[in-house]
Tab-separated table of C-alpha atoms in Angstrom:
chain	number	residue	atom	x	y	z
A	1	UNK	CA	-0.170	0.000	0.152
A	2	UNK	CA	1.376	3.232	-0.987
A	3	UNK	CA	0.663	7.403	0.611
A	4	UNK	CA	-2.182	7.886	-1.621
A	5	UNK	CA	-3.779	4.606	-1.239
A	6	UNK	CA	-4.626	5.454	2.478
A	7	UNK	CA	-6.750	8.912	3.416
A	8	UNK	CA	-8.251	7.815	6.060
A	9	UNK	CA	-7.610	5.560	9.227
A	10	UNK	CA	-9.428	5.042	11.818
A	11	UNK	CA	-9.603	3.194	15.325
A	12	UNK	CA	-13.018	2.012	17.528
A	13	UNK	CA	-11.825	2.182	21.578
A	14	UNK	CA	-13.817	-0.471	23.305
A	15	UNK	CA	-15.182	-2.634	20.695
A	16	UNK	CA	-17.055	-5.778	23.352
A	17	UNK	CA	-15.373	-4.854	26.355
A	18	UNK	CA	-17.323	-2.580	29.240
A	19	UNK	CA	-20.365	-4.015	27.577
A	20	UNK	CA	-23.378	-5.754	29.683
A	21	UNK	CA	-24.789	-6.585	26.126
A	22	UNK	CA	-21.023	-8.833	25.282
A	23	UNK	CA	-21.015	-9.974	28.890
A	24	UNK	CA	-17.353	-8.313	29.632
A	25	UNK	CA	-18.232	-4.481	31.715
A	26	UNK	CA	-14.343	-4.364	32.513
A	27	UNK	CA	-11.596	-1.984	30.954
A	28	UNK	CA	-9.346	-3.753	29.340
A	29	UNK	CA	-6.544	-1.419	29.979
A	30	UNK	CA	-4.277	-1.605	27.184
A	31	UNK	CA	-6.573	-0.584	25.074
A	32	UNK	CA	-6.890	3.476	24.743
A	33	UNK	CA	-3.138	2.895	24.748
A	34	UNK	CA	-2.256	0.961	22.537
A	35	UNK	CA	-4.501	2.530	19.839
A	36	UNK	CA	-2.575	5.527	20.486
A	37	UNK	CA	0.596	4.078	19.716
A	38	UNK	CA	-0.633	2.644	16.423
A	39	UNK	CA	-2.160	5.911	14.983
A	40	UNK	CA	1.017	7.385	15.678
A	41	UNK	CA	2.423	4.738	14.239
A	42	UNK	CA	0.207	5.113	10.777
A	43	UNK	CA	0.528	8.341	11.236
A	44	UNK	CA	4.202	7.409	10.575
A	45	UNK	CA	3.570	4.947	7.584
A	46	UNK	CA	1.166	7.156	6.073
A	47	UNK	CA	2.069	11.249	6.114
A	48	UNK	CA	-0.571	12.339	4.262
A	49	UNK	CA	-3.333	10.330	5.821
A	50	UNK	CA	-5.702	11.705	8.294
A	51	UNK	CA	-6.278	9.527	11.166
A	52	UNK	CA	-9.553	9.421	13.509
A	53	UNK	CA	-10.246	7.473	17.033
A	54	UNK	CA	-13.450	7.199	18.376
A	55	UNK	CA	-14.060	6.364	21.893
A	56	UNK	CA	-16.414	6.630	24.589
A	57	UNK	CA	-13.724	7.671	27.693
A	58	UNK	CA	-9.524	7.572	27.310
A	59	UNK	CA	-8.244	5.430	30.277
A	60	UNK	CA	-4.344	5.999	29.840
A	61	UNK	CA	-3.505	4.147	33.052
A	62	UNK	CA	0.283	4.383	32.730
A	63	UNK	CA	2.610	6.956	33.294
A	64	UNK	CA	3.439	9.407	30.691
A	65	UNK	CA	1.042	7.943	28.664
A	66	UNK	CA	-1.075	10.818	29.311
A	67	UNK	CA	1.671	12.966	26.850
A	68	UNK	CA	1.274	10.294	24.922
A	69	UNK	CA	-2.447	11.354	23.854
A	70	UNK	CA	-1.258	14.833	24.064
A	71	UNK	CA	1.191	14.133	21.614
A	72	UNK	CA	-0.896	12.167	19.141
A	73	UNK	CA	-3.003	15.690	18.852
A	74	UNK	CA	-0.080	17.900	18.861
A	75	UNK	CA	2.878	17.065	16.846
A	76	UNK	CA	0.841	13.691	14.768
A	77	UNK	CA	-1.984	16.343	13.913
A	78	UNK	CA	-4.459	12.718	15.362
A	79	UNK	CA	-9.057	13.176	15.626
A	80	UNK	CA	-9.749	11.883	18.166
A	81	UNK	CA	-13.814	12.077	18.699
A	82	UNK	CA	-15.402	11.655	22.200
A	83	UNK	CA	-19.241	9.463	20.998
A	84	UNK	CA	-19.870	5.597	20.031
A	85	UNK	CA	-20.005	3.995	16.363
A	86	UNK	CA	-23.166	4.013	14.815
A	87	UNK	CA	-23.152	2.567	11.918
A	88	UNK	CA	-20.705	0.864	9.982
A	89	UNK	CA	-20.571	-0.053	7.280
A	90	UNK	CA	-18.991	0.026	2.434
A	91	UNK	CA	-19.202	1.769	0.439
A	92	UNK	CA	-19.562	0.842	-3.717
A	93	UNK	CA	-15.687	2.594	-3.952
A	94	UNK	CA	-14.661	-0.547	-1.077
A	95	UNK	CA	-14.538	1.576	1.329
A	96	UNK	CA	-15.627	1.789	4.805
A	97	UNK	CA	-18.375	5.254	6.192
A	98	UNK	CA	-18.478	4.992	9.229
A	99	UNK	CA	-21.593	6.679	11.685
A	100	UNK	CA	-20.731	8.353	15.251
A	101	UNK	CA	-21.839	10.954	17.638
A	102	UNK	CA	-19.673	13.685	18.201
A	103	UNK	CA	-20.828	14.411	21.989
A	104	UNK	CA	-18.313	17.367	22.726
A	105	UNK	CA	-19.561	19.024	19.162
A	106	UNK	CA	-23.508	17.891	19.507
A	107	UNK	CA	-23.663	16.290	15.668
A	108	UNK	CA	-23.432	13.258	14.068
A	109	UNK	CA	-20.387	12.150	11.744
A	110	UNK	CA	-19.745	10.672	8.707
A	111	UNK	CA	-16.680	9.963	7.544
A	112	UNK	CA	-14.716	7.858	4.763
A	113	UNK	CA	-11.952	5.779	6.141
A	114	UNK	CA	-9.675	3.735	3.974
A	115	UNK	CA	-9.061	1.479	7.233
A	116	UNK	CA	-10.588	0.362	9.684
A	117	UNK	CA	-8.719	-1.176	13.239
A	118	UNK	CA	-10.834	-2.261	15.976
A	119	UNK	CA	-9.091	-2.879	19.208
A	120	UNK	CA	-11.341	-4.766	20.590
A	121	UNK	CA	-11.669	-5.945	24.379
A	122	UNK	CA	-9.406	-8.349	26.236
A	123	UNK	CA	-11.524	-11.857	27.092
A	124	UNK	CA	-10.598	-14.144	29.025
A	125	UNK	CA	-8.748	-16.880	27.397
A	126	UNK	CA	-11.086	-20.374	27.614
A	127	UNK	CA	-7.864	-21.660	27.670
A	128	UNK	CA	-7.599	-20.577	30.976
A	129	UNK	CA	-11.123	-21.684	32.075
A	130	UNK	CA	-10.291	-25.494	31.050
A	131	UNK	CA	-7.282	-25.301	33.247
A	132	UNK	CA	-8.950	-24.252	36.246
A	133	UNK	CA	-11.422	-26.159	35.979
A	134	UNK	CA	-9.878	-28.975	35.433
A	135	UNK	CA	-8.044	-28.439	38.585
A	136	UNK	CA	-11.445	-27.564	40.609
A	137	UNK	CA	-9.662	-23.511	40.406
A	138	UNK	CA	-13.087	-20.715	40.266
A	139	UNK	CA	-13.553	-18.252	37.692
A	140	UNK	CA	-15.013	-15.505	38.529
A	141	UNK	CA	-17.953	-13.288	36.673
A	142	UNK	CA	-16.387	-11.860	34.322
A	143	UNK	CA	-15.007	-15.339	33.504
A	144	UNK	CA	-11.412	-15.057	34.853
A	145	UNK	CA	-9.841	-17.131	37.094
A	146	UNK	CA	-10.809	-15.793	40.930
A	147	UNK	CA	-7.694	-14.896	43.756
A	148	UNK	CA	-8.286	-14.929	47.226
A	149	UNK	CA	-8.980	-11.394	47.218
A	150	UNK	CA	-8.678	-8.981	43.975
A	151	UNK	CA	-6.933	-6.641	46.616
A	152	UNK	CA	-3.994	-8.034	48.926
A	153	UNK	CA	-3.173	-11.509	47.487
A	154	UNK	CA	-4.113	-11.120	43.634
A	155	UNK	CA	-2.199	-13.165	42.642
A	156	UNK	CA	-2.760	-16.590	45.401
A	157	UNK	CA	-5.945	-18.720	44.307
A	158	UNK	CA	-7.672	-20.790	47.191
A	159	UNK	CA	-5.773	-24.416	46.520
A	160	UNK	CA	-2.278	-24.740	48.912
A	161	UNK	CA	0.409	-24.269	45.269
A	162	UNK	CA	-1.315	-22.620	43.032
A	163	UNK	CA	-0.472	-19.257	42.181
A	164	UNK	CA	-1.327	-17.106	39.454
A	165	UNK	CA	-0.211	-14.266	37.382
A	166	UNK	CA	-1.179	-11.597	34.832
A	167	UNK	CA	-4.396	-12.186	32.492
A	168	UNK	CA	-5.457	-15.107	34.340
A	169	UNK	CA	-7.399	-12.747	36.673
A	170	UNK	CA	-7.917	-10.188	34.896
A	171	UNK	CA	-7.133	-7.989	32.450
A	172	UNK	CA	-3.331	-5.922	32.826
A	173	UNK	CA	-1.154	-4.412	31.697
A	174	UNK	CA	2.477	-5.155	30.509
A	175	UNK	CA	3.661	-4.025	34.768
A	176	UNK	CA	1.161	-5.234	36.379
A	177	UNK	CA	1.981	-8.599	34.276
A	178	UNK	CA	5.776	-8.511	35.243
A	179	UNK	CA	4.486	-7.233	39.024
A	180	UNK	CA	2.137	-9.603	39.304
A	181	UNK	CA	4.865	-12.247	37.952
A	182	UNK	CA	7.862	-11.653	40.825
A	183	UNK	CA	5.481	-11.750	43.494
A	184	UNK	CA	4.216	-15.685	42.696
A	185	UNK	CA	7.961	-15.985	42.280
A	186	UNK	CA	8.425	-14.991	46.210
A	187	UNK	CA	5.225	-16.891	47.272
A	188	UNK	CA	6.006	-19.418	45.816
A	189	UNK	CA	9.719	-19.655	47.038
A	190	UNK	CA	7.605	-18.981	50.664
A	191	UNK	CA	5.429	-21.733	49.937
A	192	UNK	CA	7.999	-24.506	49.433
A	193	UNK	CA	10.296	-22.859	51.535
A	194	UNK	CA	7.770	-23.173	55.243
A	195	UNK	CA	6.764	-26.969	52.867
A	196	UNK	CA	10.619	-27.915	54.000
A	197	UNK	CA	10.312	-26.783	57.630
């Protein structure tokens, strides 16, 4: 694909997450920053293209993520449109036409895109659920494995000797996953050490 073929690209945030109808009410934590990062990458690949991000609200969880979002607007000219997408269809030229409400401007908008990227929400892996079920481990209402405590003991399972880390218990960022992995290693070490006494 060359620059002349790619004139408009759209990203839709929170597809299938934060949505009761999709049975996925939680935020995936990584979609917003990933969309902003990929929007910038697309702008670098196709400098003449107009880039749109359609969002409900931006949840920039990490350190300096807000600065990254501001940079996307200021330095790359990426348009952030607050409002849900109401309709997506293909036009006669094979391009994608998208209708959305811009809630900040209070108006309906219609945009024709060469590429539409859906930032889908994080859901539990069925393999993780099957593995947990085989070991008689409980799942939470969202389908992820249920830890002993979602605040103080996120790496502890209800079964002795089984510890969790990362997205098996819910959507996690990479830094959260690494922190939980370190914590789980310490828990495992303590468990093995106490077992030898």
